[in-house]
PDB file of C-alpha atoms in Angstrom:
ATOM      1  CA  MET H   1      88.632 116.073 112.122  1.00 46.00           C
ATOM      2  CA  THR H   2      91.357 114.082 113.681  1.00 52.00           C
ATOM      3  CA  PHE H   3      94.781 113.875 111.399  1.00 54.00           C
ATOM      4  CA  GLU H   4      94.577 110.034 111.355  1.00 57.00           C
ATOM      5  CA  HIS H   5      97.331 108.698 108.863  1.00 62.00           C
ATOM      6  CA  ILE H   6      98.956 105.191 108.907  1.00 79.00           C
ATOM      7  CA  PRO H   7     102.896 105.365 107.774  1.00 91.00           C
ATOM      8  CA  VAL H   8     103.210 102.723 105.114  1.00 95.00           C
ATOM      9  CA  LEU H   9     106.576 100.600 105.138  1.00 96.00           C
ATOM     10  CA  LYS H  10     107.511 102.411 108.149  1.00 96.00           C
ATOM     11  CA  ASN H  11     110.154  99.425 108.954  1.00 96.00           C
ATOM     12  CA  GLU H  12     111.175  99.535 105.736  1.00 98.00           C
ATOM     13  CA  VAL H  13     111.863 103.302 105.625  1.00 98.00           C
ATOM     14  CA  ILE H  14     113.989 103.267 109.131  1.00 98.00           C
ATOM     15  CA  HIS H  15     115.650 100.384 108.346  1.00 98.00           C
ATOM     16  CA  GLY H  16     116.689 101.715 104.569  1.00 98.00           C
ATOM     17  CA  LEU H  17     117.867 105.157 105.865  1.00 98.00           C
ATOM     18  CA  ASN H  18     120.505 103.302 107.962  1.00 98.00           C
ATOM     19  CA  ILE H  19     120.081 106.188 110.734  1.00 98.00           C
ATOM     20  CA  ASP H  20     123.154 107.925 112.147  1.00 98.00           C
ATOM     21  CA  PRO H  21     121.874 108.898 116.223  1.00 98.00           C
ATOM     22  CA  ARG H  22     123.751 111.984 115.265  1.00 98.00           C
ATOM     23  CA  GLY H  23     122.194 112.834 112.128  1.00 98.00           C
ATOM     24  CA  THR H  24     120.144 115.222 110.371  1.00 98.00           C
ATOM     25  CA  TYR H  25     117.291 113.996 108.420  1.00 98.00           C
ATOM     26  CA  VAL H  26     114.698 115.377 106.544  1.00 98.00           C
ATOM     27  CA  ASP H  27     110.738 114.146 105.976  1.00 98.00           C
ATOM     28  CA  GLY H  28     109.727 116.346 102.700  1.00 97.00           C
ATOM     29  CA  THR H  29     106.309 114.850 103.117  1.00 95.00           C
ATOM     30  CA  LEU H  30     105.934 115.048 106.813  1.00 95.00           C
ATOM     31  CA  GLY H  31     101.805 113.871 107.030  1.00 91.00           C
ATOM     32  CA  GLY H  32     100.379 113.214 110.647  1.00 89.00           C
ATOM     33  CA  GLY H  33     104.740 112.578 111.467  1.00 94.00           C
ATOM     34  CA  GLY H  34     104.250 108.808 111.324  1.00 93.00           C
ATOM     35  CA  HIS H  35     107.585 108.323 109.717  1.00 97.00           C
ATOM     36  CA  SER H  36     109.109 111.113 111.329  1.00 97.00           C
ATOM     37  CA  GLY H  37     108.361 110.208 114.778  1.00 97.00           C
ATOM     38  CA  GLU H  38     110.250 106.780 114.194  1.00 97.00           C
ATOM     39  CA  ILE H  39     113.207 108.508 112.882  1.00 98.00           C
ATOM     40  CA  LEU H  40     113.483 111.124 115.912  1.00 98.00           C
ATOM     41  CA  ARG H  41     113.385 108.547 118.506  1.00 98.00           C
ATOM     42  CA  ARG H  42     116.394 107.405 116.413  1.00 98.00           C
ATOM     43  CA  ILE H  43     118.207 110.562 116.715  1.00 98.00           C
ATOM     44  CA  PRO H  44     118.697 111.573 120.016  1.00 97.00           C
ATOM     45  CA  GLU H  45     121.910 113.478 119.087  1.00 97.00           C
ATOM     46  CA  GLY H  46     120.563 114.685 115.780  1.00 98.00           C
ATOM     47  CA  ARG H  47     118.080 117.115 114.149  1.00 98.00           C
ATOM     48  CA  LEU H  48     114.719 116.351 112.271  1.00 98.00           C
ATOM     49  CA  ILE H  49     113.571 118.712 109.533  1.00 98.00           C
ATOM     50  CA  GLY H  50     109.945 117.955 108.644  1.00 98.00           C
ATOM     51  CA  ILE H  51     108.264 119.423 105.771  1.00 97.00           C
ATOM     52  CA  ASP H  52     104.592 119.505 104.574  1.00 95.00           C
ATOM     53  CA  GLN H  53     102.285 122.448 102.744  1.00 92.00           C
ATOM     54  CA  ASP H  54      99.310 121.335 104.668  1.00 90.00           C
ATOM     55  CA  ASP H  55      98.866 123.002 108.126  1.00 90.00           C
ATOM     56  CA  ALA H  56      96.551 120.401 109.383  1.00 88.00           C
ATOM     57  CA  ALA H  57      99.776 118.197 108.716  1.00 90.00           C
ATOM     58  CA  LEU H  58     101.751 120.674 110.242  1.00 95.00           C
ATOM     59  CA  GLN H  59     100.118 121.208 113.381  1.00 94.00           C
ATOM     60  CA  ALA H  60      99.331 117.150 113.459  1.00 93.00           C
ATOM     61  CA  ALA H  61     102.933 116.192 113.443  1.00 96.00           C
ATOM     62  CA  ASP H  62     103.774 118.996 116.034  1.00 97.00           C
ATOM     63  CA  ARG H  63     102.006 117.113 118.563  1.00 96.00           C
ATOM     64  CA  HIS H  64     102.857 113.943 117.645  1.00 96.00           C
ATOM     65  CA  LEU H  65     106.882 114.942 117.323  1.00 98.00           C
ATOM     66  CA  ALA H  66     106.451 116.795 120.802  1.00 98.00           C
ATOM     67  CA  SER H  67     105.784 113.925 122.556  1.00 97.00           C
ATOM     68  CA  ILE H  68     109.139 112.300 121.151  1.00 98.00           C
ATOM     69  CA  GLY H  69     111.484 114.450 121.586  1.00 97.00           C
ATOM     70  CA  ASP H  70     112.264 118.822 120.887  1.00 97.00           C
ATOM     71  CA  ASN H  71     115.339 118.257 118.394  1.00 98.00           C
ATOM     72  CA  TYR H  72     112.846 119.188 115.244  1.00 98.00           C
ATOM     73  CA  THR H  73     112.084 121.920 113.078  1.00 98.00           C
ATOM     74  CA  LEU H  74     109.101 122.054 110.878  1.00 98.00           C
ATOM     75  CA  ALA H  75     108.788 123.918 107.776  1.00 98.00           C
ATOM     76  CA  LYS H  76     105.893 125.099 105.320  1.00 96.00           C
ATOM     77  CA  GLY H  77     106.410 124.124 101.841  1.00 95.00           C
ATOM     78  CA  ASN H  78     106.497 121.535  99.146  1.00 94.00           C
ATOM     79  CA  PHE H  79     109.130 119.209  99.109  1.00 96.00           C
ATOM     80  CA  VAL H  80     110.543 120.799  96.145  1.00 96.00           C
ATOM     81  CA  GLU H  81     111.735 123.625  97.900  1.00 97.00           C
ATOM     82  CA  MET H  82     113.277 121.532 100.421  1.00 97.00           C
ATOM     83  CA  LYS H  83     116.602 123.167  99.074  1.00 97.00           C
ATOM     84  CA  GLU H  84     115.552 126.838 100.052  1.00 98.00           C
ATOM     85  CA  ILE H  85     114.169 125.568 103.279  1.00 98.00           C
ATOM     86  CA  LEU H  86     117.352 123.858 104.602  1.00 98.00           C
ATOM     87  CA  SER H  87     119.252 127.272 103.292  1.00 98.00           C
ATOM     88  CA  GLU H  88     117.104 129.584 105.354  1.00 98.00           C
ATOM     89  CA  LEU H  89     117.913 126.879 108.315  1.00 98.00           C
ATOM     90  CA  ASN H  90     121.902 127.129 107.304  1.00 98.00           C
ATOM     91  CA  ILE H  91     122.154 123.600 106.715  1.00 98.00           C
ATOM     92  CA  GLU H  92     124.000 122.392 103.736  1.00 97.00           C
ATOM     93  CA  LYS H  93     123.873 118.766 104.124  1.00 98.00           C
ATOM     94  CA  VAL H  94     122.113 116.030 105.536  1.00 98.00           C
ATOM     95  CA  ASP H  95     122.206 112.269 106.224  1.00 98.00           C
ATOM     96  CA  GLY H  96     118.873 111.171 104.878  1.00 98.00           C
ATOM     97  CA  ILE H  97     115.766 112.344 102.880  1.00 98.00           C
ATOM     98  CA  LEU H  98     112.378 110.633 102.903  1.00 98.00           C
ATOM     99  CA  LEU H  99     109.573 111.428 100.436  1.00 98.00           C
ATOM    100  CA  ASP H 100     106.217 109.927 101.134  1.00 95.00           C
ATOM    101  CA  ILE H 101     104.750 110.660  97.464  1.00 92.00           C
ATOM    102  CA  GLY H 102     100.855 110.788  97.154  1.00 71.00           C
ATOM    103  CA  VAL H 103      98.002 112.014  99.461  1.00 75.00           C
ATOM    104  CA  SER H 104      97.699 111.114 103.302  1.00 71.00           C
ATOM    105  CA  SER H 105      94.320 109.141 104.565  1.00 70.00           C
ATOM    106  CA  HIS H 106      93.369 112.214 106.195  1.00 70.00           C
ATOM    107  CA  GLN H 107      93.303 114.349 103.615  1.00 73.00           C
ATOM    108  CA  PHE H 108      91.358 111.377 101.586  1.00 75.00           C
ATOM    109  CA  ASP H 109      88.570 111.518 104.014  1.00 75.00           C
ATOM    110  CA  THR H 110      88.124 114.836 104.645  1.00 79.00           C
ATOM    111  CA  GLY H 111      85.293 115.537 102.000  1.00 81.00           C
ATOM    112  CA  GLU H 112      85.887 119.249 102.103  1.00 86.00           C
ATOM    113  CA  ARG H 113      88.924 118.794 100.584  1.00 90.00           C
ATOM    114  CA  GLY H 114      87.584 117.278  97.469  1.00 91.00           C
ATOM    115  CA  PHE H 115      89.977 114.420  96.925  1.00 92.00           C
ATOM    116  CA  SER H 116      87.497 111.856  97.114  1.00 93.00           C
ATOM    117  CA  TYR H 117      85.001 110.387  94.700  1.00 95.00           C
ATOM    118  CA  ARG H 118      83.667 108.632  98.124  1.00 93.00           C
ATOM    119  CA  PHE H 119      82.754 111.920  99.493  1.00 94.00           C
ATOM    120  CA  ASP H 120      80.316 115.299  98.182  1.00 95.00           C
ATOM    121  CA  GLY H 121      82.437 117.967  98.653  1.00 95.00           C
ATOM    122  CA  PRO H 122      83.812 121.120  96.647  1.00 96.00           C
ATOM    123  CA  LEU H 123      85.796 119.938  93.853  1.00 97.00           C
ATOM    124  CA  ASP H 124      89.231 121.290  95.091  1.00 96.00           C
ATOM    125  CA  MET H 125      91.989 118.938  95.384  1.00 96.00           C
ATOM    126  CA  ARG H 126      94.855 121.532  96.574  1.00 94.00           C
ATOM    127  CA  MET H 127      97.718 119.671  99.078  1.00 90.00           C
ATOM    128  CA  ASN H 128      98.195 123.624  99.784  1.00 88.00           C
ATOM    129  CA  PRO H 129      94.797 125.095  99.788  1.00 87.00           C
ATOM    130  CA  SER H 130      96.815 128.346  99.324  1.00 88.00           C
ATOM    131  CA  ASP H 131      97.739 127.087  95.857  1.00 91.00           C
ATOM    132  CA  ALA H 132      95.912 129.480  92.939  1.00 92.00           C
ATOM    133  CA  ILE H 133      94.553 126.417  90.683  1.00 96.00           C
ATOM    134  CA  SER H 134      92.251 124.171  92.321  1.00 97.00           C
ATOM    135  CA  ALA H 135      90.120 121.244  90.195  1.00 98.00           C
ATOM    136  CA  ARG H 136      87.351 123.181  89.831  1.00 98.00           C
ATOM    137  CA  ASP H 137      89.288 125.839  87.945  1.00 98.00           C
ATOM    138  CA  ILE H 138      90.644 122.954  85.506  1.00 98.00           C
ATOM    139  CA  VAL H 139      87.505 121.106  84.829  1.00 98.00           C
ATOM    140  CA  ASN H 140      85.469 124.552  84.062  1.00 98.00           C
ATOM    141  CA  THR H 141      88.203 126.252  81.870  1.00 98.00           C
ATOM    142  CA  TYR H 142      90.523 123.921  80.298  1.00 98.00           C
ATOM    143  CA  GLU H 143      89.607 122.945  76.599  1.00 98.00           C
ATOM    144  CA  GLU H 144      88.653 119.650  75.655  1.00 98.00           C
ATOM    145  CA  ASP H 145      91.944 118.564  74.467  1.00 98.00           C
ATOM    146  CA  GLU H 146      94.008 119.320  76.996  1.00 98.00           C
ATOM    147  CA  LEU H 147      91.656 117.478  79.556  1.00 98.00           C
ATOM    148  CA  SER H 148      91.713 114.675  77.602  1.00 98.00           C
ATOM    149  CA  ARG H 149      95.542 114.510  77.904  1.00 98.00           C
ATOM    150  CA  ILE H 150      95.164 115.372  81.259  1.00 98.00           C
ATOM    151  CA  PHE H 151      93.258 112.030  82.362  1.00 98.00           C
ATOM    152  CA  TRP H 152      95.390 109.892  79.584  1.00 97.00           C
ATOM    153  CA  ASP H 153      98.599 111.474  80.390  1.00 96.00           C
ATOM    154  CA  TYR H 154      97.601 111.250  84.821  1.00 96.00           C
ATOM    155  CA  GLY H 155      95.293 108.305  84.786  1.00 95.00           C
ATOM    156  CA  GLU H 156      96.126 106.249  81.920  1.00 93.00           C
ATOM    157  CA  GLU H 157      92.039 106.628  81.478  1.00 96.00           C
ATOM    158  CA  ARG H 158      90.821 105.447  78.051  1.00 95.00           C
ATOM    159  CA  TRP H 159      87.686 106.929  78.473  1.00 97.00           C
ATOM    160  CA  GLY H 160      89.482 110.220  78.875  1.00 97.00           C
ATOM    161  CA  LYS H 161      88.594 111.583  75.427  1.00 98.00           C
ATOM    162  CA  ARG H 162      84.686 110.771  75.898  1.00 98.00           C
ATOM    163  CA  ILE H 163      84.887 111.985  80.047  1.00 98.00           C
ATOM    164  CA  ALA H 164      86.460 115.321  78.688  1.00 98.00           C
ATOM    165  CA  GLU H 165      83.623 115.885  75.993  1.00 98.00           C
ATOM    166  CA  PHE H 166      81.006 115.150  78.336  1.00 98.00           C
ATOM    167  CA  ILE H 167      82.312 117.664  80.747  1.00 98.00           C
ATOM    168  CA  VAL H 168      82.455 120.445  78.396  1.00 98.00           C
ATOM    169  CA  ASN H 169      79.248 119.865  77.580  1.00 98.00           C
ATOM    170  CA  GLU H 170      77.886 119.708  81.089  1.00 97.00           C
ATOM    171  CA  ARG H 171      79.400 123.042  81.989  1.00 97.00           C
ATOM    172  CA  LYS H 172      77.877 124.548  79.046  1.00 97.00           C
ATOM    173  CA  HIS H 173      74.525 124.330  81.298  1.00 96.00           C
ATOM    174  CA  GLU H 174      75.987 125.289  84.755  1.00 97.00           C
ATOM    175  CA  PRO H 175      79.519 125.043  86.531  1.00 98.00           C
ATOM    176  CA  ILE H 176      80.583 122.110  87.639  1.00 98.00           C
ATOM    177  CA  GLU H 177      81.272 122.686  91.555  1.00 97.00           C
ATOM    178  CA  THR H 178      81.424 119.428  93.668  1.00 97.00           C
ATOM    179  CA  THR H 179      82.986 116.034  93.385  1.00 97.00           C
ATOM    180  CA  PHE H 180      79.719 114.255  92.707  1.00 97.00           C
ATOM    181  CA  GLN H 181      78.665 116.179  90.190  1.00 98.00           C
ATOM    182  CA  LEU H 182      81.722 115.344  88.708  1.00 98.00           C
ATOM    183  CA  VAL H 183      81.215 111.385  89.605  1.00 97.00           C
ATOM    184  CA  ASP H 184      77.665 111.725  87.860  1.00 97.00           C
ATOM    185  CA  ILE H 185      79.208 113.373  84.720  1.00 98.00           C
ATOM    186  CA  ILE H 186      82.067 110.361  84.350  1.00 97.00           C
ATOM    187  CA  LYS H 187      79.370 107.494  85.315  1.00 96.00           C
ATOM    188  CA  LYS H 188      77.355 109.137  82.025  1.00 96.00           C
ATOM    189  CA  ALA H 189      80.497 109.190  79.831  1.00 97.00           C
ATOM    190  CA  ILE H 190      81.896 105.809  80.622  1.00 95.00           C
ATOM    191  CA  PRO H 191      79.573 102.651  79.245  1.00 91.00           C
ATOM    192  CA  GLY H 192      77.793 100.939  81.406  1.00 82.00           C
ATOM    193  CA  GLY H 193      79.690  97.531  80.595  1.00 77.00           C
ATOM    194  CA  ALA H 194      83.124  99.226  80.954  1.00 75.00           C
ATOM    195  CA  ARG H 195      82.220 100.520  84.504  1.00 71.00           C
ATOM    196  CA  ARG H 196      81.415  96.804  85.405  1.00 66.00           C
ATOM    197  CA  ASP H 197      84.738  95.767  84.907  1.00 65.00           C
ATOM    198  CA  GLY H 198      85.280  96.274  88.671  1.00 66.00           C
ATOM    199  CA  GLY H 199      86.890  99.252  90.455  1.00 82.00           C
ATOM    200  CA  HIS H 200      85.103 102.956  90.974  1.00 92.00           C
ATOM    201  CA  PRO H 201      84.783 104.275  87.674  1.00 94.00           C
ATOM    202  CA  ALA H 202      85.988 108.055  88.685  1.00 96.00           C
ATOM    203  CA  LYS H 203      89.024 106.945  90.570  1.00 93.00           C
ATOM    204  CA  LYS H 204      91.312 107.301  87.251  1.00 95.00           C
ATOM    205  CA  THR H 205      89.944 110.324  86.354  1.00 97.00           C
ATOM    206  CA  PHE H 206      90.437 111.867  90.041  1.00 96.00           C
ATOM    207  CA  GLN H 207      93.599 110.697  90.165  1.00 95.00           C
ATOM    208  CA  ALA H 208      94.789 112.599  87.105  1.00 97.00           C
ATOM    209  CA  LEU H 209      93.109 115.449  88.278  1.00 97.00           C
ATOM    210  CA  ARG H 210      94.572 115.650  91.799  1.00 95.00           C
ATOM    211  CA  ILE H 211      98.302 115.029  90.011  1.00 95.00           C
ATOM    212  CA  ALA H 212      97.571 117.955  87.640  1.00 97.00           C
ATOM    213  CA  VAL H 213      96.479 120.480  90.664  1.00 96.00           C
ATOM    214  CA  ASN H 214      99.582 119.897  92.502  1.00 94.00           C
ATOM    215  CA  ARG H 215     102.348 119.339  89.882  1.00 94.00           C
ATOM    216  CA  GLU H 216     103.077 116.191  91.412  1.00 95.00           C
ATOM    217  CA  LEU H 217     105.137 114.379  88.474  1.00 95.00           C
ATOM    218  CA  ASP H 218     106.542 117.796  88.031  1.00 95.00           C
ATOM    219  CA  VAL H 219     107.974 118.474  91.132  1.00 96.00           C
ATOM    220  CA  LEU H 220     108.855 114.980  91.952  1.00 97.00           C
ATOM    221  CA  GLU H 221     111.275 114.603  88.560  1.00 97.00           C
ATOM    222  CA  GLU H 222     112.924 117.856  89.874  1.00 97.00           C
ATOM    223  CA  VAL H 223     113.407 117.300  93.374  1.00 97.00           C
ATOM    224  CA  ILE H 224     115.237 114.319  93.030  1.00 98.00           C
ATOM    225  CA  PRO H 225     118.795 115.297  92.003  1.00 97.00           C
ATOM    226  CA  ASP H 226     118.515 118.451  93.924  1.00 96.00           C
ATOM    227  CA  ALA H 227     117.802 116.159  97.024  1.00 98.00           C
ATOM    228  CA  VAL H 228     120.864 113.730  95.928  1.00 98.00           C
ATOM    229  CA  ASN H 229     123.132 117.174  96.101  1.00 98.00           C
ATOM    230  CA  LEU H 230     121.899 117.929  99.744  1.00 98.00           C
ATOM    231  CA  LEU H 231     123.076 114.450 100.862  1.00 98.00           C
ATOM    232  CA  LYS H 232     126.490 113.493 102.532  1.00 98.00           C
ATOM    233  CA  PRO H 233     128.445 110.651 101.402  1.00 98.00           C
ATOM    234  CA  LYS H 234     126.831 107.612 102.346  1.00 98.00           C
ATOM    235  CA  GLY H 235     123.336 109.418 103.047  1.00 98.00           C
ATOM    236  CA  ARG H 236     120.434 107.822 102.019  1.00 98.00           C
ATOM    237  CA  PHE H 237     117.659 108.804  99.804  1.00 98.00           C
ATOM    238  CA  ALA H 238     113.833 106.837 100.219  1.00 98.00           C
ATOM    239  CA  ILE H 239     111.527 107.077  97.990  1.00 98.00           C
ATOM    240  CA  ILE H 240     107.897 105.885  98.639  1.00 97.00           C
ATOM    241  CA  THR H 241     105.562 106.029  95.321  1.00 97.00           C
ATOM    242  CA  PHE H 242     101.788 104.620  94.960  1.00 93.00           C
ATOM    243  CA  HIS H 243     101.408 104.474  91.344  1.00 91.00           C
ATOM    244  CA  SER H 244     103.187 103.900  88.053  1.00 93.00           C
ATOM    245  CA  LEU H 245     103.773 106.944  86.915  1.00 94.00           C
ATOM    246  CA  GLU H 246     105.607 107.962  90.169  1.00 96.00           C
ATOM    247  CA  ASP H 247     107.770 104.897  90.218  1.00 97.00           C
ATOM    248  CA  ARG H 248     109.177 105.326  86.826  1.00 96.00           C
ATOM    249  CA  ILE H 249     110.345 108.427  87.558  1.00 97.00           C
ATOM    250  CA  VAL H 250     112.156 107.427  90.332  1.00 98.00           C
ATOM    251  CA  LYS H 251     113.391 104.479  89.000  1.00 98.00           C
ATOM    252  CA  ASN H 252     114.518 106.148  85.631  1.00 97.00           C
ATOM    253  CA  GLN H 253     116.080 109.483  87.907  1.00 98.00           C
ATOM    254  CA  PHE H 254     117.970 106.796  89.835  1.00 98.00           C
ATOM    255  CA  LYS H 255     119.150 104.811  87.110  1.00 97.00           C
ATOM    256  CA  TYR H 256     120.426 108.243  85.266  1.00 97.00           C
ATOM    257  CA  LEU H 257     122.247 109.378  88.416  1.00 98.00           C
ATOM    258  CA  ASN H 258     124.080 105.780  89.162  1.00 97.00           C
ATOM    259  CA  LEU H 259     125.423 106.225  85.486  1.00 96.00           C
ATOM    260  CA  ASP H 260     129.329 107.013  85.099  1.00 93.00           C
ATOM    261  CA  CYS H 261     129.077 108.149  81.744  1.00 91.00           C
ATOM    262  CA  ILE H 262     126.372 108.522  79.111  1.00 93.00           C
ATOM    263  CA  CYS H 263     128.324 108.716  75.768  1.00 93.00           C
ATOM    264  CA  PRO H 264     127.017 106.646  72.630  1.00 90.00           C
ATOM    265  CA  PRO H 265     128.535 102.779  73.382  1.00 86.00           C
ATOM    266  CA  ARG H 266     130.904 103.060  70.352  1.00 88.00           C
ATOM    267  CA  GLN H 267     132.414 106.523  71.115  1.00 90.00           C
ATOM    268  CA  PRO H 268     136.211 105.817  71.786  1.00 87.00           C
ATOM    269  CA  ILE H 269     136.642 108.414  74.657  1.00 90.00           C
ATOM    270  CA  CYS H 270     134.354 109.485  76.995  1.00 89.00           C
ATOM    271  CA  THR H 271     133.517 113.419  76.560  1.00 92.00           C
ATOM    272  CA  CYS H 272     130.108 113.675  78.608  1.00 92.00           C
ATOM    273  CA  ASP H 273     131.494 114.720  82.087  1.00 88.00           C
ATOM    274  CA  LYS H 274     129.254 112.888  83.757  1.00 93.00           C
ATOM    275  CA  LYS H 275     130.130 111.312  87.370  1.00 93.00           C
ATOM    276  CA  ARG H 276     127.821 108.664  89.363  1.00 96.00           C
ATOM    277  CA  GLU H 277     126.287 110.226  92.232  1.00 98.00           C
ATOM    278  CA  ILE H 278     124.458 107.491  93.932  1.00 98.00           C
ATOM    279  CA  LYS H 279     124.491 103.962  94.308  1.00 98.00           C
ATOM    280  CA  ILE H 280     121.055 102.011  93.941  1.00 98.00           C
ATOM    281  CA  ILE H 281     120.417  99.933  97.321  1.00 98.00           C
ATOM    282  CA  THR H 282     116.760  98.611  95.785  1.00 97.00           C
ATOM    283  CA  ARG H 283     117.460  97.052  92.488  1.00 94.00           C
ATOM    284  CA  LYS H 284     114.072  96.249  92.728  1.00 96.00           C
ATOM    285  CA  PRO H 285     111.663  98.196  94.915  1.00 98.00           C
ATOM    286  CA  ILE H 286     110.520  96.980  98.319  1.00 98.00           C
ATOM    287  CA  THR H 287     106.849  96.025  99.065  1.00 98.00           C
ATOM    288  CA  ALA H 288     104.515  95.595 102.111  1.00 97.00           C
ATOM    289  CA  THR H 289     104.213  92.286 103.520  1.00 96.00           C
ATOM    290  CA  GLU H 290     101.218  90.316 103.845  1.00 95.00           C
ATOM    291  CA  GLU H 291     100.907  91.791 107.606  1.00 95.00           C
ATOM    292  CA  GLU H 292     101.021  95.460 106.582  1.00 96.00           C
ATOM    293  CA  LEU H 293      98.342  94.583 103.513  1.00 94.00           C
ATOM    294  CA  ALA H 294      96.132  93.360 105.884  1.00 94.00           C
ATOM    295  CA  GLU H 295      96.247  95.852 108.386  1.00 92.00           C
ATOM    296  CA  ASN H 296      96.910  98.973 105.823  1.00 90.00           C
ATOM    297  CA  THR H 297      94.813  98.816 102.688  1.00 86.00           C
ATOM    298  CA  ARG H 298      96.896 101.923 101.226  1.00 85.00           C
ATOM    299  CA  SER H 299     100.160 100.077 101.659  1.00 92.00           C
ATOM    300  CA  HIS H 300      98.918  97.716  98.705  1.00 91.00           C
ATOM    301  CA  SER H 301     100.199 100.051  95.858  1.00 93.00           C
ATOM    302  CA  ALA H 302     103.413 101.664  98.121  1.00 96.00           C
ATOM    303  CA  LYS H 303     106.940 100.878  96.450  1.00 97.00           C
ATOM    304  CA  LEU H 304     109.863 102.013  98.453  1.00 98.00           C
ATOM    305  CA  ARG H 305     113.446 102.524  96.505  1.00 98.00           C
ATOM    306  CA  ILE H 306     116.348 103.587  98.247  1.00 98.00           C
ATOM    307  CA  ALA H 307     119.225 104.915  97.270  1.00 98.00           C
ATOM    308  CA  GLU H 308     122.885 106.061  98.582  1.00 98.00           C
ATOM    309  CA  LYS H 309     124.785 109.523  97.894  1.00 98.00           C
ATOM    310  CA  ILE H 310     128.663 108.264  96.563  1.00 96.00           C
TER     311      ILE H 310
END
């Protein structure tokens, strides 16, 4: 299958990064290279570092970027490993960093990756296929209470406890191996009236499992302060998120890094030694234009936040 992925908020990202033609930029979620390609066009004297944990994405991006220039380096890994990857490349500081959080259209549309409830395939969901834990492992081995917690914390699924109960009962008879097996269980667990409320009944459960498999919220929270430390003064950090759990993390992390003091308000003398590290460029997240919404359905939930290193 051809790796197809339309980059969301492309113009807004390029504008927000305030690109220096001689600068060094990191795309920590390379995908098919849509955003990276636009960055590469604007840095004829600079350097682009692209990171992704998906081999198919790296191959597709390499083909795309090679048609634009040769001043780029690709690395396989999770963006949370950005500090180590740049160190191996002898890069101490960069001028800009981009993260486009979530699953690519290609991953969703490739049934054998197991990300989508629309295609029957192995219950996998690993962004890095060599990772140890898959969705199948979680569904077939986790205790009912832990499954219920995952469905609520990561999917805000109000029927999560009931879905977890049905999963545990079903797996007593046979392992849950495929996406459609899981979809059938979810449909049985959610009452008919609730399923008619709109949207696919498996959407929240699949989102929750994907987040748990790939530790998406944990690595996002971990990478933000590390990435800010890698920026040169005036360097920009742009993050695109696709649901409220991700956006809340970015908003709160940016807010904390923007503070110059975290002492209690009534304390007369500052003793925290907290220093302001960033300036928030986007007080409210940037969302897609009406034109982009009409052309790219994936952009509907996209939110872009940008910060600048002090």
